[in-house]
GROMACS .gro file of C-alpha atoms in nm:
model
  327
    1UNK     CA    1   0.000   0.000   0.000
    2UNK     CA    2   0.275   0.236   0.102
    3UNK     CA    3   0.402   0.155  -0.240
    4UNK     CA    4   0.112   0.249  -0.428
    5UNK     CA    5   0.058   0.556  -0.226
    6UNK     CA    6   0.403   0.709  -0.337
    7UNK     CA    7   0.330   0.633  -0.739
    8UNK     CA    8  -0.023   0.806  -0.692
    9UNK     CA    9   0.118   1.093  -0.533
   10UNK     CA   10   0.441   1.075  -0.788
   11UNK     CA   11   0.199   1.089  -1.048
   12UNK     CA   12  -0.028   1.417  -0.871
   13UNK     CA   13   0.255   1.633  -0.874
   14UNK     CA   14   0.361   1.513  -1.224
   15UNK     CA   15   0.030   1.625  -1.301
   16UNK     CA   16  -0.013   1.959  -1.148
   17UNK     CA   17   0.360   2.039  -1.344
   18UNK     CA   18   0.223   1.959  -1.656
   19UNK     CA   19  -0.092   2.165  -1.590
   20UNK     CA   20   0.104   2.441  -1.491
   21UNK     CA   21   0.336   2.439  -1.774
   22UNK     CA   22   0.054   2.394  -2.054
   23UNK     CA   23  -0.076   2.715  -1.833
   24UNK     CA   24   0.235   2.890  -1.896
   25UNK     CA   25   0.300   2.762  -2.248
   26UNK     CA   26  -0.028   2.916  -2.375
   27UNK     CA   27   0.028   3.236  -2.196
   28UNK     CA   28   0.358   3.303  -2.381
   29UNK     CA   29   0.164   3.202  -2.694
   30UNK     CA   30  -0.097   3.429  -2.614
   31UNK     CA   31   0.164   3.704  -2.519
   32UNK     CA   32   0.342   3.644  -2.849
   33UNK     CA   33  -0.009   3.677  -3.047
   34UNK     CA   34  -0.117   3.997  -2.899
   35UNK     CA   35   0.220   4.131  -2.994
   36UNK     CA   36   0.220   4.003  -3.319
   37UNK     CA   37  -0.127   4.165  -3.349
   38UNK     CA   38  -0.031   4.503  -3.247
   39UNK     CA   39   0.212   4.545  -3.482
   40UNK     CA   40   0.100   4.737  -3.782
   41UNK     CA   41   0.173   4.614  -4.103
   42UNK     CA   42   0.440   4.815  -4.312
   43UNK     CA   43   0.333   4.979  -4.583
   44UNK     CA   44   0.638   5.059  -4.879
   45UNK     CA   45   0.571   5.408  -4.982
   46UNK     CA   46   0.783   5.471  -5.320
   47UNK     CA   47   0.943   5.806  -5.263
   48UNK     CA   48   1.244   5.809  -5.533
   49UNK     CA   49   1.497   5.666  -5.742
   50UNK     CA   50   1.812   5.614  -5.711
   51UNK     CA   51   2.032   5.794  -5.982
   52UNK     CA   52   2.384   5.741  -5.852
   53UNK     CA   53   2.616   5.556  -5.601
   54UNK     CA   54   2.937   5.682  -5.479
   55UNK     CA   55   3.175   5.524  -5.299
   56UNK     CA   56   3.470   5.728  -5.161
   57UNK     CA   57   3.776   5.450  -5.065
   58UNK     CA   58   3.965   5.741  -4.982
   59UNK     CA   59   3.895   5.933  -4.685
   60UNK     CA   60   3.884   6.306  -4.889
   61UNK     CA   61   3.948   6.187  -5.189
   62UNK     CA   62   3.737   6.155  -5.506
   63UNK     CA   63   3.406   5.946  -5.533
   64UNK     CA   64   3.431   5.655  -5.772
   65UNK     CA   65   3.082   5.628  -5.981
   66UNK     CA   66   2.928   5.303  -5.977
   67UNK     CA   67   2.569   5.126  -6.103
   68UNK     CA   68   2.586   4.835  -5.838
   69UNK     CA   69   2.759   4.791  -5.456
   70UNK     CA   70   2.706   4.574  -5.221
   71UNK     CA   71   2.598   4.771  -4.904
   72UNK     CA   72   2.726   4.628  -4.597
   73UNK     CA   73   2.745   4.709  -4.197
   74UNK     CA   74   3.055   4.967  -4.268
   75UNK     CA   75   2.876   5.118  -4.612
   76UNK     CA   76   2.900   5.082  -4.968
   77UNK     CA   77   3.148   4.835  -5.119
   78UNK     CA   78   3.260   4.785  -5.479
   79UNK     CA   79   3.526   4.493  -5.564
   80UNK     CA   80   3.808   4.558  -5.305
   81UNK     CA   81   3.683   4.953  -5.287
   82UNK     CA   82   3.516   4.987  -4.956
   83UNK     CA   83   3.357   5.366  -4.865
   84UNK     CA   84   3.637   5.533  -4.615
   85UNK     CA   85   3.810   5.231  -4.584
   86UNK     CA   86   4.175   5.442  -4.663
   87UNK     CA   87   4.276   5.783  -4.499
   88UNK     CA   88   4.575   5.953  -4.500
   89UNK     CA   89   4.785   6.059  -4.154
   90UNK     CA   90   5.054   6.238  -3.995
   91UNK     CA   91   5.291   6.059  -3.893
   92UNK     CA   92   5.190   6.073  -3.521
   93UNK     CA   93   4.872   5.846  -3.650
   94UNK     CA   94   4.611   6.164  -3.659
   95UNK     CA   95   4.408   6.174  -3.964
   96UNK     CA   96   4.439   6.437  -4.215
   97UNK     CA   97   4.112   6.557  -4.431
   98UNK     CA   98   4.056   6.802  -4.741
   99UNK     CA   99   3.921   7.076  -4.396
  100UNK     CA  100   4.352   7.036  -4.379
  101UNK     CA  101   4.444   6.976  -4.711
  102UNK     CA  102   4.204   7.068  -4.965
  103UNK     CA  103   4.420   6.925  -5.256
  104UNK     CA  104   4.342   6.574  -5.160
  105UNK     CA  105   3.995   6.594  -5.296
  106UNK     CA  106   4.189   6.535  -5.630
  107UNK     CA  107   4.349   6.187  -5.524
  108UNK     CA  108   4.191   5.901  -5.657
  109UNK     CA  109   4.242   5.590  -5.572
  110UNK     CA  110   4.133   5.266  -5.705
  111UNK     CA  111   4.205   4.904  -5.727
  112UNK     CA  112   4.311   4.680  -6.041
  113UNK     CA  113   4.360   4.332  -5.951
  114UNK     CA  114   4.537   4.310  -5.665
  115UNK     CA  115   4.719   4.634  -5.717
  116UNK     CA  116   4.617   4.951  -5.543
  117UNK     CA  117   4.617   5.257  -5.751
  118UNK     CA  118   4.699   5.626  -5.658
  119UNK     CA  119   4.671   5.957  -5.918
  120UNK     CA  120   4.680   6.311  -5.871
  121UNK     CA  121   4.775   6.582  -6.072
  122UNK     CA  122   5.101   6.633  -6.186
  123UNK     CA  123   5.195   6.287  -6.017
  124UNK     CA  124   5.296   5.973  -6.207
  125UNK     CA  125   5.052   5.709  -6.093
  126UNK     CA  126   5.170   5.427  -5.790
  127UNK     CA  127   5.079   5.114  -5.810
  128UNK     CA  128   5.146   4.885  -5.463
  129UNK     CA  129   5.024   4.549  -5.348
  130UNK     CA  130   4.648   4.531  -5.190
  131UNK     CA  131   4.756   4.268  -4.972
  132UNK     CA  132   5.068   4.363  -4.734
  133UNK     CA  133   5.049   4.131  -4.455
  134UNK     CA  134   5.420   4.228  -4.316
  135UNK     CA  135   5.325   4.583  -4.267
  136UNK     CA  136   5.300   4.740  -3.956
  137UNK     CA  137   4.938   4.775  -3.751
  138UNK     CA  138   4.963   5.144  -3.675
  139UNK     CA  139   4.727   5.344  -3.419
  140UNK     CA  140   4.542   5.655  -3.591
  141UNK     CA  141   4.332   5.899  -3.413
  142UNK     CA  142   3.991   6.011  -3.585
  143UNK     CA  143   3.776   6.288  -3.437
  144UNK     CA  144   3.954   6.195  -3.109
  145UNK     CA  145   3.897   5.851  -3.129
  146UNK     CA  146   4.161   5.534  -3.167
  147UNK     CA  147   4.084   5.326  -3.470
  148UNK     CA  148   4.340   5.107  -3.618
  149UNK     CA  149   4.516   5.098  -3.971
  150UNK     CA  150   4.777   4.871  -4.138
  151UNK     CA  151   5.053   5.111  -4.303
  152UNK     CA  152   5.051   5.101  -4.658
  153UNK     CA  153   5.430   5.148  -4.724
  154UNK     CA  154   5.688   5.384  -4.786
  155UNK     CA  155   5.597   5.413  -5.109
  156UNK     CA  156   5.213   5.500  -5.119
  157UNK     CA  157   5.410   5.787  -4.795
  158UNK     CA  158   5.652   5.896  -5.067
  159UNK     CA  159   5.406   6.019  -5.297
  160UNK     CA  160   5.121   6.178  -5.041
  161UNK     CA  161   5.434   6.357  -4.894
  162UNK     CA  162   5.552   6.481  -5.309
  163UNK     CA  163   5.208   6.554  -5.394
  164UNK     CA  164   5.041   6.740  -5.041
  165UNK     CA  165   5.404   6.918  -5.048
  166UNK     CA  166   5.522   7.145  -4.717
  167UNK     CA  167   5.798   6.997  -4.481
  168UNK     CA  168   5.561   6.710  -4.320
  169UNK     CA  169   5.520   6.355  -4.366
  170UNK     CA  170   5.237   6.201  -4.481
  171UNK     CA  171   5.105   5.803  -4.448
  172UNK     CA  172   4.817   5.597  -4.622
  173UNK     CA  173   4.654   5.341  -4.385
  174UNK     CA  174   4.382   5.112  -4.481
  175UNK     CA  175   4.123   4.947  -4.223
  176UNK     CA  176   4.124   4.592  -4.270
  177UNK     CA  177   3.853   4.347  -4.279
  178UNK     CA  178   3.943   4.202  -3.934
  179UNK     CA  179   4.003   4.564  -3.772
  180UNK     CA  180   3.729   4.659  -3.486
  181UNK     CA  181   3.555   4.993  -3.599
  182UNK     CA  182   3.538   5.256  -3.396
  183UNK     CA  183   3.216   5.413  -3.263
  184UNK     CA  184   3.029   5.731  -3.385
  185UNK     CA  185   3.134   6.011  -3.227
  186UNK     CA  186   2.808   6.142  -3.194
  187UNK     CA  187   2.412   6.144  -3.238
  188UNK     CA  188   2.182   5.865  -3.099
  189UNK     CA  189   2.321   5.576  -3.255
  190UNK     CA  190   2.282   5.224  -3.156
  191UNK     CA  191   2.570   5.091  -2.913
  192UNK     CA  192   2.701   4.868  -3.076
  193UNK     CA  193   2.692   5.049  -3.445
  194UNK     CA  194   3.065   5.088  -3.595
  195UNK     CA  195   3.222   5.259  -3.883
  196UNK     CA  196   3.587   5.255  -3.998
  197UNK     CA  197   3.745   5.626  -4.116
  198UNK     CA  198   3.375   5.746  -4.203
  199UNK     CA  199   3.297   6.046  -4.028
  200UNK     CA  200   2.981   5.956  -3.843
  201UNK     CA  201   2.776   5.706  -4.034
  202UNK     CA  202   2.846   5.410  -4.254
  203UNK     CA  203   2.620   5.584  -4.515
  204UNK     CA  204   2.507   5.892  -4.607
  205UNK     CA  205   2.147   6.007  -4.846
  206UNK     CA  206   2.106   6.315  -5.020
  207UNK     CA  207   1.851   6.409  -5.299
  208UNK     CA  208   1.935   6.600  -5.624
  209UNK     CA  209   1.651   6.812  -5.615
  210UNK     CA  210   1.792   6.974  -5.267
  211UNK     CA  211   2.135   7.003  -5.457
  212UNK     CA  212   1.934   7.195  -5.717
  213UNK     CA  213   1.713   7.426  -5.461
  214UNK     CA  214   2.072   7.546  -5.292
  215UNK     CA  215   2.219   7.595  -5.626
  216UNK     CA  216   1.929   7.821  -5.736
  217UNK     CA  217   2.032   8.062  -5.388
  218UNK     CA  218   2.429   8.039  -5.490
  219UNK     CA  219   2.557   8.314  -5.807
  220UNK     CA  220   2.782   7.987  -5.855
  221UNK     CA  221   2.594   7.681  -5.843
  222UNK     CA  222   2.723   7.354  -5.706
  223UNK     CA  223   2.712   6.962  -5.782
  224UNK     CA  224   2.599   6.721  -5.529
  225UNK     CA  225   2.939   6.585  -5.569
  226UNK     CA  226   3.069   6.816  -5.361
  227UNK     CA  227   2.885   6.669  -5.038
  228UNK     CA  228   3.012   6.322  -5.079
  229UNK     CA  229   2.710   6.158  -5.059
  230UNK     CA  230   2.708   5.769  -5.083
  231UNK     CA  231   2.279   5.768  -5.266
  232UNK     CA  232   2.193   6.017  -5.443
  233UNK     CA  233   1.788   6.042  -5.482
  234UNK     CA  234   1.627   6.128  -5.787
  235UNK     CA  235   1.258   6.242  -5.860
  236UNK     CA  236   1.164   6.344  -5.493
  237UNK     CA  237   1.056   6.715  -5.366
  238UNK     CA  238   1.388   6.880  -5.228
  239UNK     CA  239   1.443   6.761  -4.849
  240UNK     CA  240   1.210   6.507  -4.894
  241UNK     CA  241   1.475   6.269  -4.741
  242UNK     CA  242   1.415   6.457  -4.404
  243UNK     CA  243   1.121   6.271  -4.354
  244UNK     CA  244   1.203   5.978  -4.424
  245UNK     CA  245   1.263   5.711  -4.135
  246UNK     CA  246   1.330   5.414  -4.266
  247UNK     CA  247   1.411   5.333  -4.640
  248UNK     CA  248   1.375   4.950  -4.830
  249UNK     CA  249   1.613   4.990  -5.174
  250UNK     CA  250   1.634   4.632  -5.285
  251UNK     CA  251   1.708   4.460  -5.058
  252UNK     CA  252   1.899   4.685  -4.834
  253UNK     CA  253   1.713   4.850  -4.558
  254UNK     CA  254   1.822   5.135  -4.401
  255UNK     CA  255   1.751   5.339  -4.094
  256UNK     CA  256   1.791   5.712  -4.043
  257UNK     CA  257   1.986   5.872  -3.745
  258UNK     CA  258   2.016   6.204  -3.780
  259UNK     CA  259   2.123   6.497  -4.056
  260UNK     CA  260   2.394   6.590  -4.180
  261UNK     CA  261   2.574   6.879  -4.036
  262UNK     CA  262   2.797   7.064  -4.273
  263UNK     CA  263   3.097   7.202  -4.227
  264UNK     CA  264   3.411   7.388  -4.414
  265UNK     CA  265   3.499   7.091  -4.626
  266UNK     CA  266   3.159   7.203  -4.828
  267UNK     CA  267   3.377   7.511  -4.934
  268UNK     CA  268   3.601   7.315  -5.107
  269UNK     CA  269   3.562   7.269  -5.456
  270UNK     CA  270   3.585   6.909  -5.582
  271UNK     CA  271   3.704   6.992  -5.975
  272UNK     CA  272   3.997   7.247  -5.832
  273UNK     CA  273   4.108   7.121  -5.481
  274UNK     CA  274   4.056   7.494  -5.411
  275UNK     CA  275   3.858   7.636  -5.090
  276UNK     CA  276   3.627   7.989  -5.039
  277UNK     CA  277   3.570   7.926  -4.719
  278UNK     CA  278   3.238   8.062  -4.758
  279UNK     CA  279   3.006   7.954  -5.029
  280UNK     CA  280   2.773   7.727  -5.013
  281UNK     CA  281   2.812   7.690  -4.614
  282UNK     CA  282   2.716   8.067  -4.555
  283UNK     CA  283   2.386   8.030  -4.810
  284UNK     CA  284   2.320   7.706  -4.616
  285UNK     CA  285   2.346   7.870  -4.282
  286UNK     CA  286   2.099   8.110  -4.377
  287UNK     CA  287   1.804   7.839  -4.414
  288UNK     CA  288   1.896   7.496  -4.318
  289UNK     CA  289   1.949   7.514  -3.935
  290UNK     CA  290   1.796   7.291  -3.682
  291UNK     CA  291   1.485   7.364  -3.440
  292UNK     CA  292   1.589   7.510  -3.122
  293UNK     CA  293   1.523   7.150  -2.962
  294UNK     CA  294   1.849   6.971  -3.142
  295UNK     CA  295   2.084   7.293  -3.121
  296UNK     CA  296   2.297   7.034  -2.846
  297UNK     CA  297   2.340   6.824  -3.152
  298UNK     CA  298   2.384   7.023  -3.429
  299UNK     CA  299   2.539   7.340  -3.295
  300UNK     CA  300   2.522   7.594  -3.596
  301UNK     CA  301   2.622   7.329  -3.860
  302UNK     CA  302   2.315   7.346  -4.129
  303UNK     CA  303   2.189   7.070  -4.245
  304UNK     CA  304   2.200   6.895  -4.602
  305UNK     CA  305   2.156   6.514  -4.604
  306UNK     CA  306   2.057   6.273  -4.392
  307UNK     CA  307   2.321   6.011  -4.269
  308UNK     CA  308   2.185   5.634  -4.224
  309UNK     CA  309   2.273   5.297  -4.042
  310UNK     CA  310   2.260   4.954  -4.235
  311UNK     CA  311   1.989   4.764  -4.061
  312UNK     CA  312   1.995   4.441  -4.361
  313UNK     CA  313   2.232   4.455  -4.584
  314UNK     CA  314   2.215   4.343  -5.013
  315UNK     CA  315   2.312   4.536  -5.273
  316UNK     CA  316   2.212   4.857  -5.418
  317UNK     CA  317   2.177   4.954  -5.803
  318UNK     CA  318   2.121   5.284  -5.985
  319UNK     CA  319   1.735   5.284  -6.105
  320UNK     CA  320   1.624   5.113  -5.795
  321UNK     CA  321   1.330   5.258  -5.657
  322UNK     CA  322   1.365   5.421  -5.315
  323UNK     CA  323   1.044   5.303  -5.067
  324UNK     CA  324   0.971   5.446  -4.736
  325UNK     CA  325   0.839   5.184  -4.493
  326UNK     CA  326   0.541   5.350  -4.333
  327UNK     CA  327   0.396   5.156  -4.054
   0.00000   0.00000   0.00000
């Protein structure tokens, strides 16, 4: 009997468990239901086109034109091009911009094979391995932060020093696959969001028809070339892109962040290497500033653009059609 008593008992508590957990199984499944049911549904607004992709390898230094790029965590990607993947420094590891050296905005550089390219003017075009395994890991400070680069030889040093000219030396690092990226120095980004020599984000948006409304304020109009975009938007209102949260291109999704905020290296003009200092920033100043509410942000930088995180990444062409995901 005492026997028998223990299995039935055994068994009542086996069965209250397995009462309990259906209990609890159904009540996550519930849970999960109601959330699934408050979520709207997205709705993909078409709001443009794109008409061009630029991807900058250089840090400062020209855009290379492209109809397709893969668009990945760090930005746009073409081959072995990858957006501000290169960047020029002192020799103390500090990075040095066209806001320093305004020639550098006429430095390409470019891969063929597994030969790295540079040109300038006047300068007799290096070529030097892509791949340099047995070159030093150096430590490079941008905007304040420590990022690291591998050296890109003596070489590729030789020629930035000829062609930026003055009595300092100049080095080319690059930001390998494996490297950690460094966080964005500012705006509400996610924590654990990372860019390489990029400024802020891993991409930046900007339509032509905003390039055209500042142009039509300026005695000398401007190309959106000169604000280094990575997509350029076509057939959209000007600063449409402000309002727009989240974008599906492909693919790709994107997420906005924040605007741009423009500075000096907007003075610089992209065909010359030469600077005004003034024009288009002071035009810009005059009717692109932020509400009152973001001036911590922003400061007095206007705004022009809108720079974006890579929430799934694919590949981008020119004539895809630009949705925003309304929900």
């Amino acid at each position: 009997m005492e026997v028998k008593a223990q299995l039935y008992n055994a068994f009542a508590q086996n069965r209250k468990a397995l009462l309990l957990a259906g209990v609890g199984v159904a009540a996550v499944g519930l849970g999960l239901g109601y959330k699934y049911l408050r979520q709207k549904p997205e709705t993909l607004v078409r709001v443009g086109v794109v008409s061009q992709l630029l991807v900058h390898p250089l840090k400062s230094g020209r855009a290379v034109s492209v109809a397709l790029a893969e668009c990945q965590k760090k930005g746009l990607k073409f081959g072995e091009l990858q957006d501000r993947h290169w960047m020029v420094t002192m020799d103390d590891g500090h990075m040095v911009t066209g806001r320093q050296q305004p020639r550098l905005v006429l430095v390409s550089l470019t891969c063929e094979g597994s030969q790295v390219c540079l040109n300038g003017p006047n300068m007799e075009q290096l070529m030097f391995p892509l791949k340099q395994p047995d070159n030093r890991v150096v430590s490079c400070r941008v905007f304040g932060t420590d990022i690291h680069g591998l050296d890109c030889g003596d070489e590729a040093s030789e020629w930035l020093t000829r062609y930026l000219g003055g009595n300092k030396t100049f080095r080319l690092v690059h930001h390998e696959p494996e490297m950690k990226g460094r966080r964005p120095p500012e705006g509400p980004f996610p924590d654990d969001e990372v860019v390489a020599y990029s400024d802020v984000a891993p991409v930046m948006l900007l339509s032509e028809a905003s390039v055209q409304d500042l142009s039509s304020k300026l005695d000398n109009g401007v190309k959106v070339n000169r604000f280094r975009p990575n997509i350029v938007v076509s057939d959209c209102e000007a600063f449409a892109e402000d309002s727009w949260k989240e974008l599906q291109i492909g693919s790709v999704r994107l997420q906005r962040v924040m605007s741009c905020g423009r500075c000096i290296f907007t003075t610089v003009d992209p065909e010359t290497g030469i600077t005004s200092r003034k024009e288009p920033l002071q035009t810009l100043k005059s009717y692109r500033q932020c509400v009152p509410s973001e001036k911590q942000l922003y400061k007095s930088d206007p705004l022009f653009g809108q720079l974006l995180t890579v929430e799934r990444t694919g590949i981008l062409q020119v004539g895809d059609v630009v949705y925003h995901i309304s929900r």
